[in-house]
Tab-separated table of C-alpha atoms and ligand atoms in Angstrom:
chain	number	residue	atom	x	y	z
A	1	ALA	CA	5.893	-5.640	-12.599
A	2	GLU	CA	2.955	-6.414	-14.861
A	3	PRO	CA	0.566	-9.193	-13.759
A	4	GLY	CA	1.673	-12.624	-14.917
A	5	ALA	CA	5.297	-11.539	-15.057
A	6	GLY	CA	5.713	-12.259	-11.436
A	7	MET	CA	3.099	-10.709	-9.153
A	8	PRO	CA	2.636	-13.238	-6.355
A	9	PRO	CA	-0.829	-14.494	-5.492
A	10	SER	CA	-2.471	-12.970	-2.450
A	11	ALA	CA	-1.059	-13.953	0.932
A	12	PRO	CA	-3.251	-15.818	3.464
A	13	ALA	CA	-4.967	-13.852	6.229
A	14	LEU	CA	-3.383	-14.735	9.598
A	15	PRO	CA	-4.836	-14.001	13.031
A	16	GLY	CA	-2.719	-11.485	14.944
A	17	TRP	CA	-0.802	-10.371	11.852
A	18	GLU	CA	-1.209	-7.858	9.051
A	19	HIS	CA	0.152	-8.591	5.598
A	20	VAL	CA	2.644	-5.910	4.538
A	21	SER	CA	4.354	-7.192	1.402
A	22	SER	CA	5.136	-10.192	-0.753
A	23	GLY	CA	8.207	-11.102	-2.741
A	24	LYS	CA	8.571	-13.855	-5.307
A	25	VAL	CA	8.524	-16.496	-2.597
A	26	ARG	CA	7.820	-14.965	0.781
A	27	ASP	CA	4.935	-13.095	2.405
A	28	VAL	CA	5.834	-10.584	5.098
A	29	TYR	CA	3.508	-9.660	7.994
A	30	ALA	CA	3.698	-7.142	10.829
A	31	PRO	CA	2.041	-7.584	14.244
A	32	ALA	CA	-1.655	-6.554	14.319
A	33	ASP	CA	-2.732	-4.201	17.100
A	34	ALA	CA	-4.695	-6.859	18.969
A	35	GLY	CA	-2.250	-9.723	18.330
A	36	PRO	CA	0.237	-11.367	20.706
A	37	TRP	CA	3.190	-9.413	19.237
A	38	ALA	CA	1.460	-6.015	19.158
A	39	GLY	CA	3.886	-3.139	19.518
A	40	GLN	CA	6.999	-5.292	19.167
A	41	ASP	CA	9.690	-4.722	16.585
A	42	VAL	CA	9.194	-8.044	14.789
A	43	LEU	CA	8.025	-9.374	11.433
A	44	LEU	CA	6.511	-12.712	10.439
A	45	LEU	CA	8.242	-14.125	7.361
A	46	VAL	CA	6.203	-16.854	5.653
A	47	ALA	CA	7.844	-18.983	2.967
A	48	SER	CA	5.248	-20.089	0.424
A	49	ASP	CA	5.551	-23.118	-1.870
A	50	ARG	CA	5.974	-20.824	-4.878
A	51	ILE	CA	8.900	-21.685	-7.111
A	52	SER	CA	10.527	-19.510	-9.723
A	53	ALA	CA	12.549	-20.471	-12.769
A	54	TYR	CA	13.983	-18.322	-15.541
A	55	ASP	CA	12.672	-15.227	-13.696
A	56	HIS	CA	9.050	-16.403	-13.708
A	57	ILE	CA	7.023	-17.471	-10.707
A	58	LEU	CA	5.582	-20.775	-11.888
A	59	SER	CA	1.851	-21.375	-11.595
A	60	THR	CA	2.454	-24.783	-9.969
A	61	PRO	CA	3.568	-24.792	-6.312
A	62	VAL	CA	6.007	-27.388	-4.967
A	63	PRO	CA	4.423	-28.879	-1.821
A	64	ASP	CA	6.505	-28.432	1.356
A	65	LYS	CA	9.106	-26.232	-0.339
A	66	GLY	CA	8.358	-23.374	2.085
A	67	LYS	CA	8.893	-25.716	5.019
A	68	VAL	CA	12.249	-26.823	3.634
A	69	LEU	CA	13.390	-23.213	3.150
A	70	THR	CA	12.338	-22.236	6.663
A	71	ALA	CA	13.748	-25.284	8.466
A	72	LEU	CA	17.017	-25.074	6.535
A	73	SER	CA	17.448	-21.370	7.341
A	74	VAL	CA	16.780	-22.062	11.023
A	75	TRP	CA	19.341	-24.895	11.005
A	76	TRP	CA	21.963	-22.693	9.344
A	77	PHE	CA	21.323	-19.783	11.720
A	78	GLU	CA	22.411	-22.118	14.524
A	79	GLN	CA	25.558	-23.273	12.668
A	80	LEU	CA	26.557	-19.651	12.053
A	81	ALA	CA	25.546	-17.966	15.311
A	82	ASP	CA	29.114	-17.585	16.563
A	83	ILE	CA	30.007	-15.603	13.430
A	84	VAL	CA	26.998	-13.271	13.465
A	85	PRO	CA	23.638	-13.278	15.291
A	86	SER	CA	20.497	-13.891	13.218
A	87	HIS	CA	17.136	-12.156	13.198
A	88	LEU	CA	15.258	-15.307	14.331
A	89	VAL	CA	13.130	-14.637	17.420
A	90	SER	CA	10.516	-17.409	17.584
A	91	LEU	CA	8.949	-20.275	15.659
A	92	ASP	CA	5.688	-19.956	17.604
A	93	VAL	CA	3.643	-18.902	14.554
A	94	PRO	CA	-0.043	-19.138	13.540
A	95	ALA	CA	-1.099	-22.766	12.973
A	96	ALA	CA	-1.985	-22.114	9.323
A	97	VAL	CA	1.694	-21.431	8.544
A	98	ALA	CA	3.357	-23.713	11.114
A	99	GLY	CA	6.748	-24.930	9.907
A	100	ARG	CA	6.938	-22.435	7.060
A	101	ALA	CA	7.185	-19.203	9.016
A	102	MET	CA	9.438	-17.482	11.504
A	103	ILE	CA	9.079	-14.462	13.706
A	104	CYS	CA	12.107	-12.226	13.201
A	105	ARG	CA	13.527	-9.064	14.643
A	106	ARG	CA	12.616	-6.224	12.311
A	107	LEU	CA	15.846	-4.851	10.891
A	108	GLU	CA	16.827	-1.852	8.841
A	109	MET	CA	18.014	-3.877	5.883
A	110	TYR	CA	21.077	-2.819	3.912
A	111	PRO	CA	20.053	-2.581	0.233
A	112	VAL	CA	22.860	-4.949	-0.758
A	113	GLU	CA	22.665	-8.573	-1.755
A	114	CYS	CA	25.830	-9.893	-0.145
A	115	VAL	CA	26.946	-12.609	-2.543
A	116	ALA	CA	29.940	-14.858	-1.975
A	117	ARG	CA	31.252	-17.039	-4.771
A	118	GLY	CA	33.671	-19.922	-4.574
A	119	TYR	CA	33.027	-21.040	-8.169
A	120	LEU	CA	32.449	-19.190	-11.417
A	121	THR	CA	29.012	-19.380	-13.077
A	122	GLY	CA	25.936	-17.307	-13.880
A	123	SER	CA	26.325	-13.515	-13.864
A	124	GLY	CA	29.867	-13.857	-12.479
A	125	LEU	CA	30.957	-15.949	-15.453
A	126	ALA	CA	29.249	-13.534	-17.871
A	127	GLU	CA	31.179	-10.561	-16.474
A	128	TYR	CA	34.433	-12.546	-16.406
A	129	ARG	CA	34.070	-13.457	-20.093
A	130	ASP	CA	33.501	-9.786	-20.883
A	131	SER	CA	36.216	-8.190	-18.802
A	132	GLY	CA	38.193	-10.764	-16.803
A	133	THR	CA	36.635	-9.406	-13.600
A	134	VAL	CA	33.670	-10.141	-11.324
A	135	CYS	CA	32.153	-7.051	-9.675
A	136	GLY	CA	35.339	-5.291	-10.732
A	137	LEU	CA	37.627	-7.842	-9.034
A	138	PRO	CA	40.313	-9.095	-11.419
A	139	LEU	CA	40.541	-12.901	-11.694
A	140	PRO	CA	43.244	-15.091	-13.233
A	141	ALA	CA	43.010	-15.910	-16.944
A	142	GLY	CA	41.828	-19.302	-18.157
A	143	LEU	CA	38.828	-19.820	-15.886
A	144	THR	CA	35.706	-21.390	-17.355
A	145	GLU	CA	32.149	-22.406	-16.473
A	146	ALA	CA	32.084	-23.903	-12.955
A	147	SER	CA	35.801	-23.266	-12.313
A	148	ARG	CA	36.780	-23.185	-8.682
A	149	LEU	CA	38.097	-19.731	-7.772
A	150	PRO	CA	41.540	-19.354	-6.148
A	151	GLU	CA	39.700	-18.068	-3.062
A	152	PRO	CA	36.089	-17.101	-2.315
A	153	ILE	CA	35.180	-13.584	-3.405
A	154	PHE	CA	32.614	-11.015	-2.274
A	155	THR	CA	30.498	-10.011	-5.283
A	156	PRO	CA	27.745	-7.701	-4.043
A	157	ALA	CA	24.621	-6.741	-5.969
A	158	ALA	CA	22.299	-3.801	-5.530
A	159	LYS	CA	18.779	-4.996	-4.680
A	160	ALA	CA	16.359	-4.429	-7.556
A	161	GLU	CA	12.569	-4.010	-7.547
A	162	LEU	CA	10.354	-7.095	-7.915
A	163	GLY	CA	10.625	-8.379	-11.484
A	164	GLU	CA	13.960	-6.647	-12.129
A	165	HIS	CA	17.418	-8.223	-12.078
A	166	ASP	CA	19.737	-7.365	-9.211
A	167	GLU	CA	22.744	-5.480	-10.505
A	168	ASN	CA	26.301	-6.585	-9.700
A	169	VAL	CA	28.239	-3.686	-8.215
A	170	SER	CA	31.801	-3.037	-7.075
A	171	PHE	CA	32.901	-2.961	-3.460
A	172	GLU	CA	33.489	0.787	-3.883
A	173	ARG	CA	29.849	1.240	-4.890
A	174	VAL	CA	28.733	-0.617	-1.736
A	175	ALA	CA	30.970	1.667	0.329
A	176	GLU	CA	29.228	4.686	-1.241
A	177	MET	CA	25.835	3.182	-0.421
A	178	VAL	CA	26.382	2.136	3.209
A	179	GLY	CA	29.712	3.662	4.286
A	180	THR	CA	33.172	2.121	4.236
A	181	ASP	CA	33.058	0.567	7.702
A	182	THR	CA	29.737	-1.160	7.074
A	183	ALA	CA	30.850	-2.270	3.599
A	184	GLU	CA	33.943	-3.853	5.109
A	185	ALA	CA	31.893	-5.551	7.808
A	186	LEU	CA	29.487	-6.904	5.169
A	187	ARG	CA	32.367	-8.269	3.081
A	188	GLU	CA	34.202	-9.825	6.008
A	189	THR	CA	31.076	-11.397	7.483
A	190	THR	CA	29.839	-12.677	4.107
A	191	LEU	CA	33.149	-14.396	3.391
A	192	ALA	CA	33.360	-15.895	6.893
A	193	LEU	CA	29.808	-17.267	6.567
A	194	TYR	CA	30.500	-18.645	3.096
A	195	THR	CA	33.679	-20.372	4.221
A	196	ARG	CA	31.972	-21.998	7.212
A	197	ALA	CA	28.953	-23.098	5.158
A	198	ALA	CA	31.035	-24.378	2.232
A	199	ASP	CA	33.070	-26.538	4.644
A	200	ILE	CA	29.925	-28.004	6.192
A	201	ALA	CA	28.354	-28.664	2.777
A	202	SER	CA	31.551	-30.149	1.370
A	203	ALA	CA	31.704	-32.719	4.176
A	204	ARG	CA	28.244	-33.846	2.961
A	205	GLY	CA	29.136	-34.134	-0.726
A	206	ILE	CA	27.647	-30.794	-1.730
A	207	ILE	CA	29.489	-27.898	-3.332
A	208	LEU	CA	28.270	-24.477	-2.255
A	209	ALA	CA	29.082	-22.718	-5.527
A	210	ASP	CA	27.744	-19.373	-4.387
A	211	THR	CA	25.229	-17.894	-1.989
A	212	LYS	CA	23.532	-14.637	-1.060
A	213	PHE	CA	23.064	-13.120	2.379
A	214	GLU	CA	21.087	-10.079	3.461
A	215	PHE	CA	22.049	-8.173	6.562
A	216	GLY	CA	20.395	-5.448	8.555
A	217	GLN	CA	21.018	-3.263	11.528
A	218	ASP	CA	19.251	-3.864	14.814
A	219	PRO	CA	17.463	-0.534	15.351
A	220	ALA	CA	17.892	-0.856	19.129
A	221	THR	CA	21.608	-1.705	19.309
A	222	GLY	CA	23.004	-0.768	15.902
A	223	ARG	CA	24.500	-4.279	15.595
A	224	LEU	CA	24.934	-6.083	12.302
A	225	ILE	CA	22.406	-8.942	12.133
A	226	LEU	CA	21.972	-11.728	9.582
A	227	GLY	CA	18.456	-11.469	8.119
A	228	ASP	CA	16.266	-12.990	5.434
A	229	GLU	CA	16.692	-16.678	4.563
A	230	VAL	CA	20.137	-18.251	4.496
A	231	LEU	CA	21.823	-21.010	2.540
A	232	THR	CA	18.659	-22.377	0.987
A	233	PRO	CA	18.361	-23.695	-2.567
A	234	ASP	CA	16.625	-20.383	-3.416
A	235	SER	CA	19.530	-18.235	-2.228
A	236	SER	CA	22.400	-20.557	-3.144
A	237	ARG	CA	23.749	-22.763	-5.861
A	238	PHE	CA	24.194	-26.235	-4.394
A	239	TRP	CA	25.904	-28.703	-6.698
A	240	PRO	CA	26.210	-32.428	-6.063
A	241	ALA	CA	30.014	-32.772	-5.787
A	242	ASP	CA	30.014	-35.921	-7.909
A	243	ALA	CA	28.320	-34.074	-10.803
A	244	TRP	CA	30.808	-31.178	-10.925
A	245	THR	CA	32.922	-30.916	-14.093
A	246	PRO	CA	34.648	-27.610	-14.839
A	247	GLY	CA	33.848	-26.490	-18.377
A	248	ARG	CA	30.278	-27.767	-18.195
A	249	PRO	CA	27.256	-26.298	-16.404
A	250	THR	CA	26.561	-28.266	-13.222
A	251	PRO	CA	22.860	-28.994	-12.720
A	252	SER	CA	21.666	-27.270	-9.565
A	253	PHE	CA	20.444	-29.508	-6.806
A	254	ASP	CA	16.866	-28.252	-6.742
A	255	LYS	CA	15.652	-26.843	-10.064
A	256	GLN	CA	17.239	-29.333	-12.396
A	257	TYR	CA	14.013	-31.153	-13.285
A	258	VAL	CA	12.036	-27.943	-13.605
A	259	ARG	CA	14.556	-26.337	-15.926
A	260	ASP	CA	15.085	-29.514	-17.945
A	261	TRP	CA	11.356	-29.907	-18.474
A	262	LEU	CA	10.672	-26.235	-19.231
A	263	THR	CA	13.352	-26.171	-21.920
A	264	SER	CA	12.324	-29.559	-23.402
A	265	PRO	CA	9.903	-29.879	-26.329
A	266	ALA	CA	7.400	-31.503	-23.948
A	267	SER	CA	6.658	-28.163	-22.266
A	268	GLY	CA	5.924	-26.375	-25.538
A	269	TRP	CA	7.323	-23.221	-23.922
A	270	ASP	CA	9.554	-20.739	-25.708
A	271	ARG	CA	11.918	-19.308	-23.122
A	272	GLY	CA	12.647	-16.331	-25.348
A	273	SER	CA	8.970	-15.355	-25.644
A	274	ALA	CA	7.069	-13.118	-23.237
A	275	ALA	CA	4.656	-15.976	-22.442
A	276	ALA	CA	4.383	-17.332	-18.899
A	277	PRO	CA	5.698	-20.887	-18.511
A	278	PRO	CA	3.068	-23.673	-18.495
A	279	ALA	CA	1.943	-25.586	-15.405
A	280	LEU	CA	4.395	-28.310	-14.353
A	281	PRO	CA	3.383	-31.959	-14.746
A	282	ASP	CA	2.948	-33.861	-11.516
A	283	ASP	CA	6.051	-36.047	-11.891
A	284	VAL	CA	8.250	-32.944	-12.274
A	285	VAL	CA	6.629	-31.443	-9.162
A	286	GLN	CA	7.143	-34.645	-7.175
A	287	ARG	CA	10.770	-35.064	-8.219
A	288	THR	CA	11.470	-31.409	-7.426
A	289	ARG	CA	9.833	-31.774	-4.002
A	290	GLN	CA	12.062	-34.803	-3.371
A	291	ARG	CA	15.143	-32.785	-4.332
A	292	TYR	CA	14.290	-30.056	-1.817
A	293	LEU	CA	13.776	-32.647	0.915
A	294	GLU	CA	16.994	-34.395	-0.090
A	295	ALA	CA	18.960	-31.129	0.066
A	296	TYR	CA	17.674	-30.592	3.608
A	297	GLU	CA	18.493	-34.133	4.673
A	298	ARG	CA	21.947	-34.211	3.131
A	299	LEU	CA	22.976	-30.883	4.623
A	300	THR	CA	21.533	-31.324	8.108
A	301	GLY	CA	21.973	-35.088	8.387
A	302	SER	CA	18.319	-35.675	9.361
A	303	PRO	CA	15.106	-35.943	7.348
A	304	LEU	CA	12.754	-32.977	7.637
A	305	ASP	CA	9.926	-33.639	10.098
A	306	LEU	CA	6.785	-32.771	8.130
A	307	THR	CA	4.275	-33.599	10.869
B	1	ATP	P1	12.805	-12.038	-4.141
B	1	ATP	O1	11.509	-12.573	-4.572
B	1	ATP	O2	13.749	-11.658	-5.197
B	1	ATP	O3	13.451	-12.867	-3.049
B	1	ATP	P2	12.535	-10.214	-2.164
B	1	ATP	O4	13.858	-10.672	-1.689
B	1	ATP	O5	12.249	-8.771	-2.207
B	1	ATP	O6	12.368	-10.662	-3.563
B	1	ATP	P3	11.242	-12.124	-0.388
B	1	ATP	O7	12.543	-12.768	-0.169
B	1	ATP	O8	10.128	-12.971	-0.900
B	1	ATP	O9	11.339	-10.889	-1.377
B	1	ATP	O10	10.725	-11.379	0.928
B	1	ATP	C1	11.522	-11.106	2.017
B	1	ATP	C2	11.699	-9.597	2.195
B	1	ATP	O11	11.875	-9.294	3.585
B	1	ATP	C3	12.941	-9.083	1.486
B	1	ATP	O12	12.669	-7.810	0.959
B	1	ATP	C4	13.974	-8.977	2.620
B	1	ATP	O13	14.959	-8.013	2.353
B	1	ATP	C5	13.096	-8.576	3.781
B	1	ATP	N1	13.604	-8.982	5.108
B	1	ATP	C6	14.176	-10.152	5.464
B	1	ATP	N2	14.484	-10.187	6.777
B	1	ATP	C7	14.082	-8.994	7.299
B	1	ATP	C8	14.130	-8.409	8.620
B	1	ATP	N3	14.606	-9.076	9.666
B	1	ATP	N4	13.653	-7.146	8.765
B	1	ATP	C9	13.151	-6.464	7.702
B	1	ATP	N5	13.057	-6.961	6.450
B	1	ATP	C10	13.525	-8.209	6.232
B	2	MG	MG1	14.507	-12.663	-1.063
């Protein structure tokens, strides 16, 4: 991607680790030769405070967002461990990234974004309006924005390069990419995880409209392992249940203020232009930070310990 259209700023240097790559939000490190994890098949995943909206990484970070994403993923890994093991190995990370980083088993990742949807919106709704299907799956007529689906569906996407959109694909395409047995395991596991997580969220007044998992294979055992981040506001659409009205877009739990402000006259930004969005005003940053913390607290039942 060209600079400004999404190249992340440089990742911090960390003792014992070598930076290997950065995505929109996370910086990935491998063990350095002299470090405590030298020679082990692990990665350090560091969640920054970067926030993206409308496919841009914003120039203004949201303080503590990376800590929320990390702590929430860790909490979910525990809730889901009886369905599938996770890649989490240790939270004993360099002090500079304490709370926002985890040491994970290095997996051979499947190049599939394993999306489950219980409600219709976003790219799913767009395809449905075109063809009555989502990822080739036929759905009943008469559904609209934010409709609840008759049952959760597996709507995979092929992972795209940084700055590109992931592409929705059919189950058959996934089977061509990874083999039928693995494709079936990905579908079954994704739907089981979604169902468990949606039940937990629903008991706390939150609708899990859709979410994305990434899985990999443990190189040592060949087992399917849950990787990446899970069930965070960045990988999921969380809707406050009391704000859900089919037929109308439901504001997402986390980015509502950011999106509202960016598309308001106050920002002076033209979403259709190639220009990068402007810096966020402090009150938008603070309210967004509160939303992330509130999502964590509502889902887990406890406030995030930021000490
Ligand atoms: P995006 O900015 O769209 O999220 P991204 O998903 O490529 O792009 P990040 O999420 O910021 O980037 O970075 C995490 C990267 O690490 C992803 O490419 C993800 O697939 C990969 N990853 C996650 N867990 C593991 C693991 N256990 N082993 C190997 N790679 C992993
Ligand atoms: Mg990612």
